[in-house]
PDB file of C-alpha atoms in Angstrom:
ATOM      1  CA  GLY A   1     -16.110  -5.707  -8.047  1.00 79.00           C
ATOM      2  CA  ASN A   2     -13.067  -3.492  -8.223  1.00 84.00           C
ATOM      3  CA  SER A   3      -9.782  -5.141  -9.158  1.00 90.00           C
ATOM      4  CA  VAL A   4      -6.318  -4.442 -10.516  1.00 94.00           C
ATOM      5  CA  THR A   5      -4.322  -6.703 -12.808  1.00 94.00           C
ATOM      6  CA  GLN A   6      -0.648  -6.216 -13.521  1.00 94.00           C
ATOM      7  CA  MET A   7       2.165  -8.248 -15.006  1.00 86.00           C
ATOM      8  CA  GLU A   8       3.802 -10.098 -12.157  1.00 79.00           C
ATOM      9  CA  GLY A   9       7.307 -10.495 -13.463  1.00 84.00           C
ATOM     10  CA  PRO A  10       9.985 -10.702 -12.359  1.00 93.00           C
ATOM     11  CA  VAL A  11      11.218  -8.275 -14.962  1.00 96.00           C
ATOM     12  CA  THR A  12      14.954  -8.026 -15.590  1.00 97.00           C
ATOM     13  CA  LEU A  13      16.371  -5.174 -17.662  1.00 97.00           C
ATOM     14  CA  SER A  14      19.769  -3.808 -18.457  1.00 97.00           C
ATOM     15  CA  GLU A  15      20.626  -0.314 -17.303  1.00 97.00           C
ATOM     16  CA  GLU A  16      19.308   2.397 -19.666  1.00 97.00           C
ATOM     17  CA  ALA A  17      16.654   0.092 -21.144  1.00 97.00           C
ATOM     18  CA  PHE A  18      13.040   1.208 -21.631  1.00 98.00           C
ATOM     19  CA  LEU A  19      10.569   0.022 -19.010  1.00 97.00           C
ATOM     20  CA  THR A  20       6.880  -0.737 -19.353  1.00 97.00           C
ATOM     21  CA  ILE A  21       4.838  -2.389 -16.630  1.00 97.00           C
ATOM     22  CA  ASN A  22       1.276  -3.041 -17.705  1.00 97.00           C
ATOM     23  CA  CYS A  23      -1.670  -2.375 -15.407  1.00 97.00           C
ATOM     24  CA  THR A  24      -5.369  -2.735 -16.164  1.00 97.00           C
ATOM     25  CA  TYR A  25      -8.264  -2.210 -13.824  1.00 95.00           C
ATOM     26  CA  THR A  26     -11.920  -2.971 -13.310  1.00 94.00           C
ATOM     27  CA  ALA A  27     -13.974  -0.444 -11.395  1.00 89.00           C
ATOM     28  CA  THR A  28     -17.300   1.282 -11.382  1.00 82.00           C
ATOM     29  CA  GLY A  29     -17.351   5.025 -11.589  1.00 81.00           C
ATOM     30  CA  TYR A  30     -14.189   7.083 -11.889  1.00 83.00           C
ATOM     31  CA  PRO A  31     -11.443   5.807  -9.614  1.00 90.00           C
ATOM     32  CA  SER A  32      -8.136   7.459  -8.882  1.00 90.00           C
ATOM     33  CA  LEU A  33      -5.145   5.420 -10.020  1.00 94.00           C
ATOM     34  CA  PHE A  34      -1.742   5.091  -8.379  1.00 94.00           C
ATOM     35  CA  TRP A  35       1.664   3.522  -8.750  1.00 97.00           C
ATOM     36  CA  TYR A  36       3.542   2.661  -5.580  1.00 96.00           C
ATOM     37  CA  VAL A  37       7.153   1.515  -5.325  1.00 97.00           C
ATOM     38  CA  GLN A  38       8.651  -0.677  -2.613  1.00 95.00           C
ATOM     39  CA  TYR A  39      12.419  -0.829  -2.236  1.00 95.00           C
ATOM     40  CA  PRO A  40      13.911  -3.822  -0.418  1.00 90.00           C
ATOM     41  CA  GLY A  41      13.212  -3.731   3.318  1.00 88.00           C
ATOM     42  CA  GLU A  42      11.042  -0.628   3.110  1.00 90.00           C
ATOM     43  CA  GLY A  43       7.375   0.341   3.037  1.00 91.00           C
ATOM     44  CA  LEU A  44       5.436   1.346  -0.047  1.00 94.00           C
ATOM     45  CA  GLN A  45       6.032   4.844  -1.391  1.00 94.00           C
ATOM     46  CA  LEU A  46       3.607   6.691  -3.619  1.00 93.00           C
ATOM     47  CA  LEU A  47       5.358   7.108  -6.976  1.00 96.00           C
ATOM     48  CA  LEU A  48       2.689   8.860  -9.023  1.00 96.00           C
ATOM     49  CA  LYS A  49      -1.050   9.253  -9.373  1.00 93.00           C
ATOM     50  CA  ALA A  50      -3.815  10.321 -11.745  1.00 93.00           C
ATOM     51  CA  THR A  51      -7.310  11.282 -10.708  1.00 89.00           C
ATOM     52  CA  LYS A  52      -9.238  11.488 -13.983  1.00 89.00           C
ATOM     53  CA  ALA A  53      -9.218  10.216 -17.548  1.00 92.00           C
ATOM     54  CA  ASP A  54      -6.290  11.353 -19.732  1.00 95.00           C
ATOM     55  CA  ASP A  55      -4.351  12.655 -16.726  1.00 94.00           C
ATOM     56  CA  LYS A  56      -0.654  11.847 -16.832  1.00 97.00           C
ATOM     57  CA  GLY A  57       1.115  11.223 -13.559  1.00 96.00           C
ATOM     58  CA  SER A  58       4.888  11.641 -13.501  1.00 97.00           C
ATOM     59  CA  ASN A  59       7.701  11.484 -10.982  1.00 96.00           C
ATOM     60  CA  LYS A  60      11.433  10.614 -11.021  1.00 95.00           C
ATOM     61  CA  GLY A  61      11.325   9.934 -14.769  1.00 97.00           C
ATOM     62  CA  PHE A  62       8.367   7.545 -14.490  1.00 98.00           C
ATOM     63  CA  GLU A  63       5.098   8.285 -16.261  1.00 98.00           C
ATOM     64  CA  ALA A  64       1.644   6.728 -16.491  1.00 98.00           C
ATOM     65  CA  THR A  65      -1.467   7.921 -18.338  1.00 98.00           C
ATOM     66  CA  TYR A  66      -5.013   7.214 -17.142  1.00 96.00           C
ATOM     67  CA  ARG A  67      -6.723   5.589 -20.153  1.00 96.00           C
ATOM     68  CA  LYS A  68     -10.393   5.126 -19.464  1.00 93.00           C
ATOM     69  CA  GLU A  69     -11.172   3.671 -22.877  1.00 94.00           C
ATOM     70  CA  THR A  70      -8.749   0.789 -22.302  1.00 95.00           C
ATOM     71  CA  THR A  71      -9.042   0.812 -18.479  1.00 95.00           C
ATOM     72  CA  SER A  72      -5.261   0.947 -18.250  1.00 97.00           C
ATOM     73  CA  PHE A  73      -2.541   2.798 -16.356  1.00 98.00           C
ATOM     74  CA  HIS A  74       0.755   1.468 -17.685  1.00 98.00           C
ATOM     75  CA  LEU A  75       3.977   2.575 -16.011  1.00 98.00           C
ATOM     76  CA  GLU A  76       6.854   3.677 -18.263  1.00 98.00           C
ATOM     77  CA  LYS A  77      10.381   4.981 -17.910  1.00 98.00           C
ATOM     78  CA  GLY A  78      12.671   5.801 -20.771  1.00 96.00           C
ATOM     79  CA  SER A  79      15.974   4.773 -19.207  1.00 96.00           C
ATOM     80  CA  VAL A  80      16.081   2.663 -16.057  1.00 97.00           C
ATOM     81  CA  GLN A  81      18.876   2.711 -13.510  1.00 97.00           C
ATOM     82  CA  VAL A  82      20.113   0.077 -11.080  1.00 97.00           C
ATOM     83  CA  SER A  83      18.555   2.154  -8.304  1.00 96.00           C
ATOM     84  CA  ASP A  84      15.096   1.555  -9.845  1.00 97.00           C
ATOM     85  CA  SER A  85      15.256  -2.099  -8.790  1.00 97.00           C
ATOM     86  CA  ALA A  86      12.167  -2.555  -6.628  1.00 96.00           C
ATOM     87  CA  VAL A  87       8.624  -3.931  -6.578  1.00 95.00           C
ATOM     88  CA  TYR A  88       6.005  -1.765  -8.272  1.00 97.00           C
ATOM     89  CA  PHE A  89       2.327  -1.857  -7.309  1.00 95.00           C
ATOM     90  CA  CYS A  90      -0.553  -0.521  -9.357  1.00 96.00           C
ATOM     91  CA  ALA A  91      -3.572   0.522  -7.290  1.00 94.00           C
ATOM     92  CA  LEU A  92      -6.969   2.167  -7.544  1.00 91.00           C
ATOM     93  CA  LYS A  93      -9.309   3.964  -5.208  1.00 88.00           C
ATOM     94  CA  ARG A  94     -12.819   5.010  -5.859  1.00 78.00           C
ATOM     95  CA  GLY A  95     -13.723   8.615  -5.283  1.00 65.00           C
ATOM     96  CA  THR A  96     -15.192   8.548  -1.807  1.00 66.00           C
ATOM     97  CA  SER A  97     -13.087   9.039   1.280  1.00 61.00           C
ATOM     98  CA  TYR A  98     -13.980   5.767   2.947  1.00 63.00           C
ATOM     99  CA  ASP A  99     -13.353   3.465  -0.007  1.00 69.00           C
ATOM    100  CA  LYS A 100     -10.340   1.236   0.396  1.00 79.00           C
ATOM    101  CA  VAL A 101      -7.365   1.123  -1.931  1.00 87.00           C
ATOM    102  CA  ILE A 102      -7.241  -1.952  -4.162  1.00 89.00           C
ATOM    103  CA  PHE A 103      -3.693  -3.089  -4.915  1.00 91.00           C
ATOM    104  CA  GLY A 104      -2.386  -5.230  -7.729  1.00 92.00           C
ATOM    105  CA  PRO A 105      -0.056  -8.133  -6.907  1.00 91.00           C
ATOM    106  CA  GLY A 106       3.131  -6.170  -7.594  1.00 94.00           C
ATOM    107  CA  THR A 107       5.802  -6.463 -10.296  1.00 95.00           C
ATOM    108  CA  SER A 108       9.386  -7.117  -9.294  1.00 95.00           C
ATOM    109  CA  LEU A 109      11.951  -5.210 -11.371  1.00 97.00           C
ATOM    110  CA  SER A 110      15.671  -5.942 -11.384  1.00 97.00           C
ATOM    111  CA  VAL A 111      17.997  -3.650 -13.315  1.00 97.00           C
ATOM    112  CA  ILE A 112      21.448  -5.026 -14.015  1.00 97.00           C
ATOM    113  CA  PRO A 113      24.514  -2.908 -14.890  1.00 95.00           C
TER     114      PRO A 113
ATOM    115  CA  ASP B   1       7.880  11.811   3.923  1.00 56.00           C
ATOM    116  CA  ALA B   2       4.619  11.352   5.772  1.00 65.00           C
ATOM    117  CA  GLY B   3       5.132  11.206   9.522  1.00 91.00           C
ATOM    118  CA  ILE B   4       4.372   7.571  10.213  1.00 95.00           C
ATOM    119  CA  THR B   5       6.316   5.357  12.574  1.00 96.00           C
ATOM    120  CA  GLN B   6       5.791   1.750  13.525  1.00 97.00           C
ATOM    121  CA  SER B   7       7.033  -0.050  16.591  1.00 97.00           C
ATOM    122  CA  PRO B   8       8.618  -2.414  17.072  1.00 97.00           C
ATOM    123  CA  ARG B   9      10.347  -2.763  13.699  1.00 96.00           C
ATOM    124  CA  HIS B  10      11.224  -6.398  14.334  1.00 97.00           C
ATOM    125  CA  LYS B  11       9.781  -8.896  16.771  1.00 97.00           C
ATOM    126  CA  VAL B  12      10.142 -12.602  17.406  1.00 98.00           C
ATOM    127  CA  THR B  13       7.535 -14.195  19.617  1.00 97.00           C
ATOM    128  CA  GLU B  14       6.289 -17.635  20.548  1.00 97.00           C
ATOM    129  CA  THR B  15       3.049 -19.266  19.497  1.00 97.00           C
ATOM    130  CA  GLY B  16       0.212 -18.447  21.878  1.00 97.00           C
ATOM    131  CA  THR B  17       1.588 -15.178  23.205  1.00 97.00           C
ATOM    132  CA  PRO B  18      -0.196 -11.850  22.737  1.00 96.00           C
ATOM    133  CA  VAL B  19       1.496  -9.246  20.562  1.00 97.00           C
ATOM    134  CA  THR B  20       0.693  -5.570  20.028  1.00 98.00           C
ATOM    135  CA  LEU B  21       2.033  -3.512  17.158  1.00 98.00           C
ATOM    136  CA  ARG B  22       1.843   0.258  17.230  1.00 98.00           C
ATOM    137  CA  CYS B  23       1.379   2.771  14.449  1.00 98.00           C
ATOM    138  CA  HIS B  24       1.903   6.441  15.219  1.00 98.00           C
ATOM    139  CA  GLN B  25       1.246   9.369  12.872  1.00 96.00           C
ATOM    140  CA  THR B  26       1.976  13.062  13.154  1.00 95.00           C
ATOM    141  CA  GLU B  27      -0.168  14.115  10.163  1.00 90.00           C
ATOM    142  CA  ASN B  28      -3.522  14.272  11.991  1.00 90.00           C
ATOM    143  CA  HIS B  29      -5.097  12.155   9.234  1.00 90.00           C
ATOM    144  CA  ARG B  30      -8.491  10.603   9.840  1.00 89.00           C
ATOM    145  CA  TYR B  31      -8.019   7.200   8.242  1.00 91.00           C
ATOM    146  CA  MET B  32      -5.564   4.542   9.352  1.00 94.00           C
ATOM    147  CA  TYR B  33      -5.047   1.023   8.031  1.00 94.00           C
ATOM    148  CA  TRP B  34      -3.242  -2.177   8.907  1.00 97.00           C
ATOM    149  CA  TYR B  35      -2.022  -4.487   6.130  1.00 96.00           C
ATOM    150  CA  ARG B  36      -0.005  -7.646   6.048  1.00 96.00           C
ATOM    151  CA  GLN B  37       2.322  -8.512   3.195  1.00 94.00           C
ATOM    152  CA  ASP B  38       3.177 -12.096   2.338  1.00 92.00           C
ATOM    153  CA  PRO B  39       4.877 -13.655  -0.684  1.00 86.00           C
ATOM    154  CA  GLY B  40       2.274 -14.709  -3.229  1.00 80.00           C
ATOM    155  CA  HIS B  41      -0.498 -12.750  -1.526  1.00 82.00           C
ATOM    156  CA  GLY B  42       0.537  -9.150  -1.998  1.00 84.00           C
ATOM    157  CA  LEU B  43      -0.956  -6.648   0.414  1.00 90.00           C
ATOM    158  CA  ARG B  44      -4.033  -7.678   2.375  1.00 92.00           C
ATOM    159  CA  LEU B  45      -6.093  -5.356   4.524  1.00 93.00           C
ATOM    160  CA  ILE B  46      -6.544  -6.514   8.133  1.00 96.00           C
ATOM    161  CA  HIS B  47      -8.463  -3.665   9.801  1.00 96.00           C
ATOM    162  CA  TYR B  48      -8.963   0.014   9.269  1.00 93.00           C
ATOM    163  CA  SER B  49     -10.129   3.036  11.211  1.00 94.00           C
ATOM    164  CA  TYR B  50     -12.116   6.038  10.047  1.00 89.00           C
ATOM    165  CA  GLY B  51     -11.866   7.979  13.282  1.00 90.00           C
ATOM    166  CA  VAL B  52     -11.186   7.715  16.985  1.00 93.00           C
ATOM    167  CA  LYS B  53     -12.921   4.598  18.299  1.00 92.00           C
ATOM    168  CA  ASP B  54     -14.304   3.858  14.809  1.00 93.00           C
ATOM    169  CA  THR B  55     -12.862   0.720  13.255  1.00 95.00           C
ATOM    170  CA  ASP B  56     -13.915  -1.952  10.802  1.00 93.00           C
ATOM    171  CA  LYS B  57     -12.707  -5.287   9.480  1.00 94.00           C
ATOM    172  CA  GLY B  58     -10.737  -5.858   6.330  1.00 92.00           C
ATOM    173  CA  GLU B  59     -10.375  -9.030   4.296  1.00 89.00           C
ATOM    174  CA  VAL B  60      -8.160 -10.977   6.740  1.00 94.00           C
ATOM    175  CA  SER B  61      -9.272  -9.855  10.200  1.00 96.00           C
ATOM    176  CA  ASP B  62      -9.574 -13.248  11.952  1.00 96.00           C
ATOM    177  CA  GLY B  63      -7.154 -13.472  14.878  1.00 96.00           C
ATOM    178  CA  TYR B  64      -6.556  -9.712  14.979  1.00 98.00           C
ATOM    179  CA  SER B  65      -8.094  -6.830  16.897  1.00 97.00           C
ATOM    180  CA  VAL B  66      -7.448  -3.104  16.761  1.00 97.00           C
ATOM    181  CA  SER B  67      -7.953  -0.036  18.869  1.00 97.00           C
ATOM    182  CA  ARG B  68      -7.759   3.673  18.257  1.00 97.00           C
ATOM    183  CA  SER B  69      -8.146   5.835  21.327  1.00 96.00           C
ATOM    184  CA  LYS B  70      -6.314   8.833  19.857  1.00 96.00           C
ATOM    185  CA  THR B  71      -6.113  10.239  16.341  1.00 95.00           C
ATOM    186  CA  GLU B  72      -2.386   9.600  16.175  1.00 96.00           C
ATOM    187  CA  ASP B  73      -2.226   5.986  17.369  1.00 97.00           C
ATOM    188  CA  PHE B  74      -3.613   2.784  15.857  1.00 98.00           C
ATOM    189  CA  LEU B  75      -2.809  -0.466  17.633  1.00 98.00           C
ATOM    190  CA  LEU B  76      -2.948  -3.956  16.136  1.00 98.00           C
ATOM    191  CA  THR B  77      -3.183  -6.852  18.586  1.00 98.00           C
ATOM    192  CA  LEU B  78      -2.690 -10.531  17.948  1.00 97.00           C
ATOM    193  CA  GLU B  79      -4.510 -12.046  20.907  1.00 94.00           C
ATOM    194  CA  SER B  80      -2.743 -15.402  20.633  1.00 96.00           C
ATOM    195  CA  ALA B  81      -0.073 -15.422  17.943  1.00 97.00           C
ATOM    196  CA  THR B  82       0.118 -18.326  15.499  1.00 97.00           C
ATOM    197  CA  SER B  83       2.802 -19.249  12.971  1.00 97.00           C
ATOM    198  CA  SER B  84       0.451 -18.259  10.140  1.00 96.00           C
ATOM    199  CA  GLN B  85       0.682 -14.679  11.414  1.00 97.00           C
ATOM    200  CA  THR B  86       4.389 -14.525  10.644  1.00 97.00           C
ATOM    201  CA  SER B  87       4.462 -11.646   8.166  1.00 97.00           C
ATOM    202  CA  VAL B  88       5.470  -8.082   7.523  1.00 96.00           C
ATOM    203  CA  TYR B  89       2.866  -5.644   8.823  1.00 97.00           C
ATOM    204  CA  PHE B  90       2.378  -2.186   7.360  1.00 96.00           C
ATOM    205  CA  CYS B  91       0.399   0.718   8.671  1.00 96.00           C
ATOM    206  CA  ALA B  92      -0.977   3.340   6.287  1.00 94.00           C
ATOM    207  CA  ILE B  93      -2.727   6.687   6.695  1.00 92.00           C
ATOM    208  CA  SER B  94      -5.010   8.803   4.535  1.00 88.00           C
ATOM    209  CA  GLY B  95      -7.250  11.754   4.988  1.00 77.00           C
ATOM    210  CA  GLU B  96      -8.854  15.004   4.012  1.00 68.00           C
ATOM    211  CA  GLY B  97      -6.487  17.366   2.289  1.00 62.00           C
ATOM    212  CA  LEU B  98      -5.269  14.600   0.023  1.00 62.00           C
ATOM    213  CA  VAL B  99      -7.186  15.143  -3.210  1.00 64.00           C
ATOM    214  CA  SER B 100      -7.459  11.495  -4.089  1.00 66.00           C
ATOM    215  CA  TYR B 101      -7.225  10.129  -0.541  1.00 75.00           C
ATOM    216  CA  GLU B 102      -4.059   8.275  -1.400  1.00 83.00           C
ATOM    217  CA  GLN B 103      -2.438   6.249   1.335  1.00 89.00           C
ATOM    218  CA  TYR B 104       0.982   6.764   2.859  1.00 90.00           C
ATOM    219  CA  PHE B 105       2.772   3.833   4.426  1.00 93.00           C
ATOM    220  CA  GLY B 106       4.946   3.284   7.438  1.00 95.00           C
ATOM    221  CA  PRO B 107       8.262   1.385   7.313  1.00 94.00           C
ATOM    222  CA  GLY B 108       6.763  -1.932   8.428  1.00 96.00           C
ATOM    223  CA  THR B 109       7.143  -4.399  11.290  1.00 97.00           C
ATOM    224  CA  ARG B 110       8.605  -7.819  10.624  1.00 97.00           C
ATOM    225  CA  LEU B 111       6.945 -10.319  12.962  1.00 98.00           C
ATOM    226  CA  THR B 112       8.124 -13.884  13.358  1.00 97.00           C
ATOM    227  CA  VAL B 113       6.044 -16.346  15.364  1.00 97.00           C
ATOM    228  CA  THR B 114       7.987 -19.466  16.348  1.00 96.00           C
TER     229      THR B 114
END
């Protein structure tokens, strides 16, 4: 079946450090891949997405590349800020409209000054 | 931001009482979803809807029912609340016009069952 695996953390980084959160997936066909972010007390927000192999999604300094050969979609940011402290969810959705989104367990990130 | 609101945002209720949570969207999207979020369990799908009066069960549907009489509203009902249903509940929407049918989430409802 379809599934998403990601490092669970928590991850603690100093401000301006480089961030990588690993995400790998198992799916048949060609799913779309997403990263969502959840700030404390809020709902999930779509951070970035990629719909086919080798696509790079980017937003707010975050990037992730859809790697079909390694079934991965790792999230990266070159210089994190305190305001990036949140929980990050990797997710996939197969191509049809009625397929459900499969979420990973989430990775908690704390950035300290 | 996608036009999704949830009401109430916070609720405390007693075991055995019925509870209804409302999700309202202004995007005219076809698909609507209810999730619960609990520590150690991540997001779990309760029920979803693929059109007016068309609903189906998710992975944790026991003890919950839903209704969708209008495109914009999706109601989640706990017929007889139990302490195990204490959680944060999120509504999400998706639909045509979104290339990859990604979901957009509401702000959540924190429900406490005492």
